[in-house]
Each structure stands twice: as structure tokens, then as C-alpha cells.
PDB file of C-alpha atoms and ligand atoms in Angstrom:
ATOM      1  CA  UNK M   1     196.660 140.157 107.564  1.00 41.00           C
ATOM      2  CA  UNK M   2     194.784 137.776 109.745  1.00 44.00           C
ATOM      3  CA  UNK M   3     194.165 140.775 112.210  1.00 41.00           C
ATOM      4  CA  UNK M   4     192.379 142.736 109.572  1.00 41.00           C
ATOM      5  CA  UNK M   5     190.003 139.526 108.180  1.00 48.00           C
ATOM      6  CA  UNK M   6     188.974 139.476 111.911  1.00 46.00           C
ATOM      7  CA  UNK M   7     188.418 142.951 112.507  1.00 46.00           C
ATOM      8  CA  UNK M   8     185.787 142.764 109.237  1.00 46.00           C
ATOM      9  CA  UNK M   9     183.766 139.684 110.217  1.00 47.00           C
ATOM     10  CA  UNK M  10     183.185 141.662 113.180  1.00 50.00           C
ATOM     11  CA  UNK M  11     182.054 144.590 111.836  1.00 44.00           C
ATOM     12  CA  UNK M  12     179.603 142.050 109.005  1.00 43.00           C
ATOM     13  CA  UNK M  13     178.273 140.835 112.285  1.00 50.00           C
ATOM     14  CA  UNK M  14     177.738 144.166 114.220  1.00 49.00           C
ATOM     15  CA  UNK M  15     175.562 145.381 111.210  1.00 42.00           C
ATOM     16  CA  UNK M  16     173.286 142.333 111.326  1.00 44.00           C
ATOM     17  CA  UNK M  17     172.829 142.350 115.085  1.00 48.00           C
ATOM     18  CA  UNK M  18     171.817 145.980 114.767  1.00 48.00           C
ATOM     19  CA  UNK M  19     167.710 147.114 115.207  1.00 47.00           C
ATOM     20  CA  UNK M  20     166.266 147.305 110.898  1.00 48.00           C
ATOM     21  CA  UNK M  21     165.175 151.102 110.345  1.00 50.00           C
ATOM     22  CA  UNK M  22     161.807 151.952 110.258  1.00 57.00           C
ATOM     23  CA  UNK M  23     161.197 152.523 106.768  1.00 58.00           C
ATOM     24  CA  UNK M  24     162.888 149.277 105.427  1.00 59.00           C
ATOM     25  CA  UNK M  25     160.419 147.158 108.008  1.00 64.00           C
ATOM     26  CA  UNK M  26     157.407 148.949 106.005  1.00 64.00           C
ATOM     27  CA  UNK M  27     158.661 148.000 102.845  1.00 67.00           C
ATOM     28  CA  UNK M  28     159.592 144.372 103.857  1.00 68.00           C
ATOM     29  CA  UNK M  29     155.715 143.912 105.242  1.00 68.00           C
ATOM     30  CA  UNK M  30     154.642 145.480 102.133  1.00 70.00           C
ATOM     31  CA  UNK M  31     156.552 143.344 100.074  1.00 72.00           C
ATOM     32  CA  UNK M  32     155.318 140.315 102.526  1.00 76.00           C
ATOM     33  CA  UNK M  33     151.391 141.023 102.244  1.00 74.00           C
ATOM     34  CA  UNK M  34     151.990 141.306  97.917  1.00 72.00           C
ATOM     35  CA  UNK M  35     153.367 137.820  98.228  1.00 72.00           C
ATOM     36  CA  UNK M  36     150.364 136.338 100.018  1.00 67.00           C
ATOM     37  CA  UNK M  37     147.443 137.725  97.957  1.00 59.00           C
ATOM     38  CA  UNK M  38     149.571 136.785  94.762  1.00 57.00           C
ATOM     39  CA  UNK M  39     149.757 133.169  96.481  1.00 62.00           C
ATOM     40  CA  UNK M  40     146.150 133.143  96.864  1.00 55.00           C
ATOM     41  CA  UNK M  41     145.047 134.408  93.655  1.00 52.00           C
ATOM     42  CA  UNK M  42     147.028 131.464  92.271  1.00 54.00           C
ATOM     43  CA  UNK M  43     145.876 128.454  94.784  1.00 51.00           C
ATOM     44  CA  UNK M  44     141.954 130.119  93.854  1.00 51.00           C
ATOM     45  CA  UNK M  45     140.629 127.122  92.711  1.00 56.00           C
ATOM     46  CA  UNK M  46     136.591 127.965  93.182  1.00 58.00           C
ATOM     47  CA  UNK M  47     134.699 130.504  90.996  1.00 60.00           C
ATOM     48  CA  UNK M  48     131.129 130.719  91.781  1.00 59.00           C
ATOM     49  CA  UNK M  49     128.516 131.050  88.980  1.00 59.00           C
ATOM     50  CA  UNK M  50     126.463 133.474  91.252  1.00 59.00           C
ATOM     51  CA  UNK M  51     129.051 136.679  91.090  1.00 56.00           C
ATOM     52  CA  UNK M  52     127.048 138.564  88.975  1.00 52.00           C
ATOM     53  CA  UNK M  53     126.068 138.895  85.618  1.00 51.00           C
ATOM     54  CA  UNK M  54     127.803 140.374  82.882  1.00 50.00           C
ATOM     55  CA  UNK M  55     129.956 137.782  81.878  1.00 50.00           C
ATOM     56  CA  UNK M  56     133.723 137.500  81.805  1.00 54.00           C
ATOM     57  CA  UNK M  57     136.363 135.628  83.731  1.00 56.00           C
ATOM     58  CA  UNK M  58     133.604 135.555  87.088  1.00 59.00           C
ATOM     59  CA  UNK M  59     130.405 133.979  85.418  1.00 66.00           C
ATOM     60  CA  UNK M  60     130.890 130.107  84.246  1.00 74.00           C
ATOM     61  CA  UNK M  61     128.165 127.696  83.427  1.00 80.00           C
ATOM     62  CA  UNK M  62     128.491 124.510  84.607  1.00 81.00           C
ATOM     63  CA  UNK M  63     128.481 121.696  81.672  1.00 83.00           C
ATOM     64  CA  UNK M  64     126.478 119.311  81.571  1.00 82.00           C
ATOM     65  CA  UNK M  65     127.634 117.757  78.392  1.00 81.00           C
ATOM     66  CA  UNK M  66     128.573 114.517  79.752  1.00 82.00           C
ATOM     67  CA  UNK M  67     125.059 113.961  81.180  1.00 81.00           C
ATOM     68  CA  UNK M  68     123.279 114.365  77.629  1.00 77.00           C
ATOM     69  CA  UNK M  69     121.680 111.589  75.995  1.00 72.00           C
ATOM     70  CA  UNK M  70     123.545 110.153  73.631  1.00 74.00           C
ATOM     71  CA  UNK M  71     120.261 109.097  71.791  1.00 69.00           C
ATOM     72  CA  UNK M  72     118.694 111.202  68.675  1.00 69.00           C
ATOM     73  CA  UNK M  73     115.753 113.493  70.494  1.00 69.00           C
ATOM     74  CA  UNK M  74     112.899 111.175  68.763  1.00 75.00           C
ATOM     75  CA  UNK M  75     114.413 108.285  70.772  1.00 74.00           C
ATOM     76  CA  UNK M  76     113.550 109.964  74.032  1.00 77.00           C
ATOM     77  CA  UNK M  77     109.819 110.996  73.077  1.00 83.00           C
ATOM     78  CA  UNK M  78     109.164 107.376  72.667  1.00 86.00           C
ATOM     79  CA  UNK M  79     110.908 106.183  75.450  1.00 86.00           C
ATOM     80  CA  UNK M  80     109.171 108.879  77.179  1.00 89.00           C
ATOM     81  CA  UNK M  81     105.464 107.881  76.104  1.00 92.00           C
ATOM     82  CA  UNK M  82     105.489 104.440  76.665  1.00 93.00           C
ATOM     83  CA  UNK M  83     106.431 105.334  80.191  1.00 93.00           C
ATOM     84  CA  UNK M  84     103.746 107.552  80.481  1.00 95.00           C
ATOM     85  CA  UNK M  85     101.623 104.962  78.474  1.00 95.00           C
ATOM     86  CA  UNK M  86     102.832 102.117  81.126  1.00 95.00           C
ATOM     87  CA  UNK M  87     101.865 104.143  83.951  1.00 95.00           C
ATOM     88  CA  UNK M  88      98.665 105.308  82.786  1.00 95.00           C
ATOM     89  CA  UNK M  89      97.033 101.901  82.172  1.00 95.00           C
ATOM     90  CA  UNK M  90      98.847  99.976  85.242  1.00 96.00           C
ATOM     91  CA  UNK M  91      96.809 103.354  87.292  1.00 96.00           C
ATOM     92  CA  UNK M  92      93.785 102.787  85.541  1.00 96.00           C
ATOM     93  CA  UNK M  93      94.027  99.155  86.367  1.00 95.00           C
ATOM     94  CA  UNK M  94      94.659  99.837  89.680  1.00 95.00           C
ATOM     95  CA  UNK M  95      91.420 102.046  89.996  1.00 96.00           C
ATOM     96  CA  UNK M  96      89.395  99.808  88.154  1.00 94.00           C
ATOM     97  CA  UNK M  97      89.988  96.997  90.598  1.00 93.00           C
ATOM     98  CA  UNK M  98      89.345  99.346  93.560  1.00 93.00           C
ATOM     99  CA  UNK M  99      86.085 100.458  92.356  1.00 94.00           C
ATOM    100  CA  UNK M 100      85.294  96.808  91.356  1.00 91.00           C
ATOM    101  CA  UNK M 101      85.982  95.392  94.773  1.00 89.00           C
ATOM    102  CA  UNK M 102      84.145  98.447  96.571  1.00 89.00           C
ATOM    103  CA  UNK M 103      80.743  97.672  94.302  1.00 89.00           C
ATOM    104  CA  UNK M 104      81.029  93.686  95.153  1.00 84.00           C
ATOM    105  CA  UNK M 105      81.754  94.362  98.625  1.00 83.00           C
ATOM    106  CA  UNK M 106      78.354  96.772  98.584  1.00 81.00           C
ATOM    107  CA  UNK M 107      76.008  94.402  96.995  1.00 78.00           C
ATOM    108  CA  UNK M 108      74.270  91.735  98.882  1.00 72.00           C
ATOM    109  CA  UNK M 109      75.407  88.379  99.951  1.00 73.00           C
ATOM    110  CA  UNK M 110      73.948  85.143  98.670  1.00 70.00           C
ATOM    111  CA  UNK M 111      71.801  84.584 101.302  1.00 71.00           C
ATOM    112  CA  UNK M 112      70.000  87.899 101.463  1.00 71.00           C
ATOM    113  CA  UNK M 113      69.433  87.597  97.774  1.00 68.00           C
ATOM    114  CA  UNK M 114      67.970  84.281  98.562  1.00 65.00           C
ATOM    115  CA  UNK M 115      65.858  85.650 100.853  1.00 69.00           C
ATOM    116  CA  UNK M 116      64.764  88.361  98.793  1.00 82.00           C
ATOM    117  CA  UNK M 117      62.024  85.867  97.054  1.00 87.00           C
ATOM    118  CA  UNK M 118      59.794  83.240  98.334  1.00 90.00           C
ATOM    119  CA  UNK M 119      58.319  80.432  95.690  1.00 91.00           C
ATOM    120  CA  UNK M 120      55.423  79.242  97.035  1.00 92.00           C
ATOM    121  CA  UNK M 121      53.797  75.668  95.614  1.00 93.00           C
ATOM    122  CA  UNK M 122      49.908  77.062  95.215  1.00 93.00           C
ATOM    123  CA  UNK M 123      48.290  73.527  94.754  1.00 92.00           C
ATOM    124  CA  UNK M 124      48.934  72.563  98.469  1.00 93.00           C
ATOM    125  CA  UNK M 125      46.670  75.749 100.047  1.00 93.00           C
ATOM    126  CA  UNK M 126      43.181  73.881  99.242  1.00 94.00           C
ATOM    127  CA  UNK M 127      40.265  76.551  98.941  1.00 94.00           C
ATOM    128  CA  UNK M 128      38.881  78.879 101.990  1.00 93.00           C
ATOM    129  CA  UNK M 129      42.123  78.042 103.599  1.00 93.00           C
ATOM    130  CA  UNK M 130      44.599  80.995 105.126  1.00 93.00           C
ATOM    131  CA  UNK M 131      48.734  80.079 104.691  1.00 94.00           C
ATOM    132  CA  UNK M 132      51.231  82.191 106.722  1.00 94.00           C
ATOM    133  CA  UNK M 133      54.806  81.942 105.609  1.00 93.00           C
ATOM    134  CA  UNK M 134      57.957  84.456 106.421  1.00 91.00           C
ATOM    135  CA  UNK M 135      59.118  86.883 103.758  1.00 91.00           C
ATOM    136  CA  UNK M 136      62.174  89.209 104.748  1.00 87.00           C
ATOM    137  CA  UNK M 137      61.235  88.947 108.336  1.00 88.00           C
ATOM    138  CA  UNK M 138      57.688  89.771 107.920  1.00 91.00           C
ATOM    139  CA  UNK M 139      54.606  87.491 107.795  1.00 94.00           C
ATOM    140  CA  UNK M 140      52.679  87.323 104.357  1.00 95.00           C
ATOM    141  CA  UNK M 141      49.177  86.130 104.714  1.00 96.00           C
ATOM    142  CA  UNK M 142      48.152  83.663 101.521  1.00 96.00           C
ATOM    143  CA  UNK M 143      43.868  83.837 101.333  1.00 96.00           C
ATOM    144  CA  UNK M 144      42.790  81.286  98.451  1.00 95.00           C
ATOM    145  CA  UNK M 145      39.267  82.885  98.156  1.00 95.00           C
ATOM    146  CA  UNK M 146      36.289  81.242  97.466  1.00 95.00           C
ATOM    147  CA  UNK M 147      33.734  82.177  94.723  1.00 95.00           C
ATOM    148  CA  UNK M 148      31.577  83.977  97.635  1.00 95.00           C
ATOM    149  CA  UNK M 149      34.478  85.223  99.041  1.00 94.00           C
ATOM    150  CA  UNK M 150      35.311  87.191  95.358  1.00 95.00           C
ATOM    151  CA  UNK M 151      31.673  88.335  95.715  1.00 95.00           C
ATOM    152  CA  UNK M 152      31.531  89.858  98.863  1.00 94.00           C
ATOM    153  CA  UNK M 153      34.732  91.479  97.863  1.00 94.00           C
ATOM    154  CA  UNK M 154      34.310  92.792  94.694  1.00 94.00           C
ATOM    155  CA  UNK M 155      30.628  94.012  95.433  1.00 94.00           C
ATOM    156  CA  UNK M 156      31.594  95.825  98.316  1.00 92.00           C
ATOM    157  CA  UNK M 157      31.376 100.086  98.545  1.00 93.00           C
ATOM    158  CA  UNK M 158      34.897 100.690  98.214  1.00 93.00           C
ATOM    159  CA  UNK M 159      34.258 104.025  97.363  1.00 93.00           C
ATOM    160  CA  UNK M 160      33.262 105.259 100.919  1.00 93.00           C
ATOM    161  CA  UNK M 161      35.815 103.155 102.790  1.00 94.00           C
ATOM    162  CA  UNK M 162      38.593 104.447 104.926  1.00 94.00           C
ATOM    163  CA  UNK M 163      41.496 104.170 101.856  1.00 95.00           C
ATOM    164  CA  UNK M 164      39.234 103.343  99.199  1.00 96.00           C
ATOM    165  CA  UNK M 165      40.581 100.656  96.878  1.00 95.00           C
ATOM    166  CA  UNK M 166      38.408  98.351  94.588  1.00 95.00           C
ATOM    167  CA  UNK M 167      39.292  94.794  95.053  1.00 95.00           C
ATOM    168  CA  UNK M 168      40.399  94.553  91.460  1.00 94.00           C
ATOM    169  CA  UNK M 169      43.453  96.699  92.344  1.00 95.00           C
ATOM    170  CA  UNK M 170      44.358  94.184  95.386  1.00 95.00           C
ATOM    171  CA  UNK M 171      44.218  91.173  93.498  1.00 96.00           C
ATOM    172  CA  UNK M 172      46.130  89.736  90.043  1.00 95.00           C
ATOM    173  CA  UNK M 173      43.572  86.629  90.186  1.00 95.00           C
ATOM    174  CA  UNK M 174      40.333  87.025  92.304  1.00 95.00           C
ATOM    175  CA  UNK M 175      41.066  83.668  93.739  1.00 95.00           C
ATOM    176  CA  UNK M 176      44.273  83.924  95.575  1.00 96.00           C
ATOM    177  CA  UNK M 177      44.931  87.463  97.936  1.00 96.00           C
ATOM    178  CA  UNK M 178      48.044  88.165  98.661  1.00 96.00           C
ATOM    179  CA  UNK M 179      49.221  90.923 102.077  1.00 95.00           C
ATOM    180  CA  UNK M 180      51.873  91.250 104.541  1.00 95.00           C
ATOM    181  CA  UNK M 181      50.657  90.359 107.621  1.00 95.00           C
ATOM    182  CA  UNK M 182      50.965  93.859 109.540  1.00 96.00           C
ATOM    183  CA  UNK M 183      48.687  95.846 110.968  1.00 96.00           C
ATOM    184  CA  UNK M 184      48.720  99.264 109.529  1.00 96.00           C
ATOM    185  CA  UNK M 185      47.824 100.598 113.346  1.00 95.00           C
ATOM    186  CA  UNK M 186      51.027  99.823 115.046  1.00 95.00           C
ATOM    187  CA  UNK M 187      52.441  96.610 113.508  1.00 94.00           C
ATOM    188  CA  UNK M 188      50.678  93.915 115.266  1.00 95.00           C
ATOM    189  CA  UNK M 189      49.745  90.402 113.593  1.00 95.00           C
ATOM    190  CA  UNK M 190      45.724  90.272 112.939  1.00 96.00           C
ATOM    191  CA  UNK M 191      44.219  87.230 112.999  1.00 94.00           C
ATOM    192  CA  UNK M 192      42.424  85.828 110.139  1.00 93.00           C
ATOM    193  CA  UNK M 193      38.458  84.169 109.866  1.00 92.00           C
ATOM    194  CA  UNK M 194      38.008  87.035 112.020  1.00 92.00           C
ATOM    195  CA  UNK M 195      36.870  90.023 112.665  1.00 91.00           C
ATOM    196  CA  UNK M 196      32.942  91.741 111.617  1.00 93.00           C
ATOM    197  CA  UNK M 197      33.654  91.841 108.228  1.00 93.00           C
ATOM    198  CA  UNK M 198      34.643  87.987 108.089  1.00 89.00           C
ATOM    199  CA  UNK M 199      38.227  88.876 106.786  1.00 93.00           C
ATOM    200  CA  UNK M 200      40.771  89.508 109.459  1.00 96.00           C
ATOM    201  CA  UNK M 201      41.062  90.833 113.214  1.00 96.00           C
ATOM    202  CA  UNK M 202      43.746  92.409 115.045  1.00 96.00           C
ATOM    203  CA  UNK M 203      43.136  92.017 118.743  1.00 95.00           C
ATOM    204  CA  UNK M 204      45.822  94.913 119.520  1.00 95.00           C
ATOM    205  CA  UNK M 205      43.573  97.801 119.317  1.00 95.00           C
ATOM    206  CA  UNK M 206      40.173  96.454 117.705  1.00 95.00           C
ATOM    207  CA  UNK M 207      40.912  96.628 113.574  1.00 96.00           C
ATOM    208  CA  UNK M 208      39.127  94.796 111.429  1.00 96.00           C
ATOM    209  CA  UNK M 209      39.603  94.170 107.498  1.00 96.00           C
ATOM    210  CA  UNK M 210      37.461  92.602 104.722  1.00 95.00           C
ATOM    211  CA  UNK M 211      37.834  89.903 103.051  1.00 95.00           C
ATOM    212  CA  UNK M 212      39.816  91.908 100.534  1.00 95.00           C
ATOM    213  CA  UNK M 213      42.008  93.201 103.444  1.00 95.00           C
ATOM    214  CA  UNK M 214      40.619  96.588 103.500  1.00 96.00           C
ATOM    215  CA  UNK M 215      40.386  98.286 106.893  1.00 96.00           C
ATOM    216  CA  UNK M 216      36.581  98.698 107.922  1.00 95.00           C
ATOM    217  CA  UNK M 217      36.925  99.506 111.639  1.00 94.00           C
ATOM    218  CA  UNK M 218      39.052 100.237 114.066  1.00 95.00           C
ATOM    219  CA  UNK M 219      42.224 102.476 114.087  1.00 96.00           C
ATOM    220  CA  UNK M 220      44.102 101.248 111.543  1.00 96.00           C
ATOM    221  CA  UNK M 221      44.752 104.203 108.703  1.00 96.00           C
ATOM    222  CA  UNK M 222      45.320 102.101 105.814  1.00 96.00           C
ATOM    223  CA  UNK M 223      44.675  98.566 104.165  1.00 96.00           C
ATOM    224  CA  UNK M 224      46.877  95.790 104.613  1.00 96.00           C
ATOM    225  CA  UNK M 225      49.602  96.290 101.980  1.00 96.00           C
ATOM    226  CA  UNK M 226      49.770  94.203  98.938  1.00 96.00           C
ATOM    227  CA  UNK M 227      53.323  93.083  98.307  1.00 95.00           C
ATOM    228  CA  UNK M 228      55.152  92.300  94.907  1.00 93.00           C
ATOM    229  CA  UNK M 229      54.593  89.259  93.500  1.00 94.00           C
ATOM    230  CA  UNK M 230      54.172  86.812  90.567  1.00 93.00           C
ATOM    231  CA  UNK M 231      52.332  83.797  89.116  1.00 94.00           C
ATOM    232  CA  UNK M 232      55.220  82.770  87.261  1.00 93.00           C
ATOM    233  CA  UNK M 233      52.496  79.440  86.280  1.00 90.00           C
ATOM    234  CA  UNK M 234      49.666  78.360  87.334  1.00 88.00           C
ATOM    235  CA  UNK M 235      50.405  76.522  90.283  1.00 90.00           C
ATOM    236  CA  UNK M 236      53.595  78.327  91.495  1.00 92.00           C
ATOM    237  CA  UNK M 237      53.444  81.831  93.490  1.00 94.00           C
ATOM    238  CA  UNK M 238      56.994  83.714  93.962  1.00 94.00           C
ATOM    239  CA  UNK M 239      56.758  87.324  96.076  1.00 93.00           C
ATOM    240  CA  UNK M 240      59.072  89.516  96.072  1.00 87.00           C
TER     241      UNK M 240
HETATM  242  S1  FES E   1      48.169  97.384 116.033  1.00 66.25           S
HETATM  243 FE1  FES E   1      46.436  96.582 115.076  1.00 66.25          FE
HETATM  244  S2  FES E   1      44.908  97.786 115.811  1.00 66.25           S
HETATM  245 FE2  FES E   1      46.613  98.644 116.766  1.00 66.25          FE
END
């Protein structure tokens, strides 16, 4: 009995030990390779949105459900406007006090603009007498004409002169003559009581003016020029 159990574990383990046939390895690595895809459709835990359209199990939207507002709709447009709203004016603030600063920052200081006019006290220039003072850098002759002075100016042929002016145009009150000191030849100071026509002289080049500052010799172009000014009483003079 015991010799016939031992012949037939021997012959269990001569079958295993023996080479598989051909056709049952196939069908074992067949069976293998159904097992792993069936293992992998299964773990599959990604499905793309972009496979294609035409719905079913491939094409999912995302949801974005739990991003939603929970507010009604007209709650956002305000919300949304005042933010817009904020914005806008804090920009237009913004823009205001750029162009602001720009415009002060262009203007002129304090001292130009205290430059820019001269107040001159009239009373002290006693009559026949020439004043000189400085008015943005430039000299400004002050003549307080006397009554033959006005005479000899006014009766003069203006007509026929170089750059014909009438004294009238020259003067706001025939007593008091008012011109930047600078030759019109090349800039140079002329000097005044002097000169053929008893007005002024500029020694540069040989010009002389009248009495009303009109060129009458010489190669000056044009008549000393008349600045701006004002008689804002009757003893006060402010040019500019
Ligand atoms: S600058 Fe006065 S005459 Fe030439």
C-alpha cells in the first residue's frame, strides 16, 4: 500500500517538472494580458474633458458649483459698481493731482513774479531830469519832459522819419516818457542829454534819438521801444 502512494507522488511530481506545451503558454499570456488592461480600466481614475466632442462617458464638465456666489445676481452688480465707482474717482484723483502739481511746478516763482513789475514813486524825478532803474534785466530810461520838451516833440515831422511814430503814440501823459534803455542797433546803452537832436546818444555806432526817443540818425532801424506800463495815480508809475 505504502509502495503504491509513493509510486503516485512521483508520477504528480514528474508531470509538474515537465516543459508546458505550446499552446497552453499562449493561452496563459492571453489570459495574463486580459487581466492587466481589465486592472487598468478599473484603477483609470483621470478622464480628460478634451477627448472629443459628442458627449458620453469621455466628455465631463468640470463644476464649478461650489465657486458660485451665494448672493442673488443684483447683489453682485452693486458690489461690482461701486468697485468700479471706487476706482474711477481714486484715478481721477490721482490725475487731477498730477496735472495740478505739473501746472504749479510750470508757473513762476515768487520772485520772478516780483520782478515782473517795477512801482516807481514819480514825485522824486523833479522836471528835465533822466531816472534809470532795472526792469527784468534791462534798463528803462524815465524822461519827465518839460513843456518845451512836449513841443519839440510833438511838433516834430514824424511822418518822414525812419519808423514814423507821432509822439502821441509814445506817450500816455506828454510829461513823463517812458523806453527801455536799448539801442535798437545792436543793444548798447545810449546816453541821454545827448546826441543832435537833444534826446539821447549811443556812442556804439553813432545813433541818435529825439526827445521822443525816435531814431533820427545813425544805424539804428527802429525807435527805442516803449514798454507796458501804468499810472495807477498820479504820483505812482508801475511798468510792466
Ligand atoms: S548799438 Fe547803438 S548804434 Fe550800434
Amino acid at each position: 500500500m505504502s509502495l503504491l502512494r509513493s509510486s503516485g507522488s512521483n508520477a504528480v511530481r514528474q508531470c509538474v517538472r515537465q516543459p508546458q506545451l505550446p499552446s497552453l503558454r499562449a493561452s496563459t499570456v492571453a489570459l495574463q494580458q486580459r487581466r492587466n488592461l481589465a486592472e487598468m480600466t478599473q484603477t483609470s481614475s483621470f478622464d480628460s474633458p478634451f477627448k472629443g466632442a459628442g458627449g458620453g462617458p469621455t466628455h465631463n464638465i468640470p463644476d464649478f458649483s461650489k465657486y458660485r456666489s451665494s448672493r442673488s445676481g443684483t447683489g453682485n452688480k452693486v458690489f461690482q459698481y461701486f468697485m468700479v465707482g471706487a476706482f474711477g474717482g481714486i484715478t481721477a484723483l490721482g490725475a487731477k493731482a498730477t496735472v495740478q502739481d505739473f501746472l504749479v511746478n510750470m508757473s513762476a516763482s515768487a520772485d520772478v513774479l516780483a520782478q515782473a513789475k517795477v512801482e516807481i514813486d514819480l514825485s522824486t524825478i523833479p522836471e528835465g531830469k533822466n531816472v534809470i532803474i532795472k526792469w527784468r534785466g534791462k534798463p528803462v530810461f524815465i524822461r519827465h519832459r518839460t513843456g518845451d520838451e512836449i513841443k519839440e516833440a510833438e511838433d516834430a515831422k514824424w511822418e518822414s522819419l525812419r519808423d514814423p511814430q507821432p509822439d502821441s503814440d509814445r506817450v500816455k501823459k506828454p510829461e513823463w516818457l517812458i523806453m527801455l534803455g536799448v539801442c535798437t542797433h545792436l543793444g548798447c546803452v545810449p546816453i541821454g542829454e545827448a546826441g543832435d537832436f537833444g534826446g539821447w546818444f549811443c556812442p556804439c555806432h553813432g545813433s541818435h534819438y529825439d526827445i521822443s526817443g525816435r531814431v533820427r540818425k545813425g544805424p539804428a532801424p527802429l525807435n527805442l521801444e516803449v514798454p507796458q506800463y501804468d499810472f495807477p495815480d498820479e504820483e505812482n508809475l508801475v511798468i510792466g
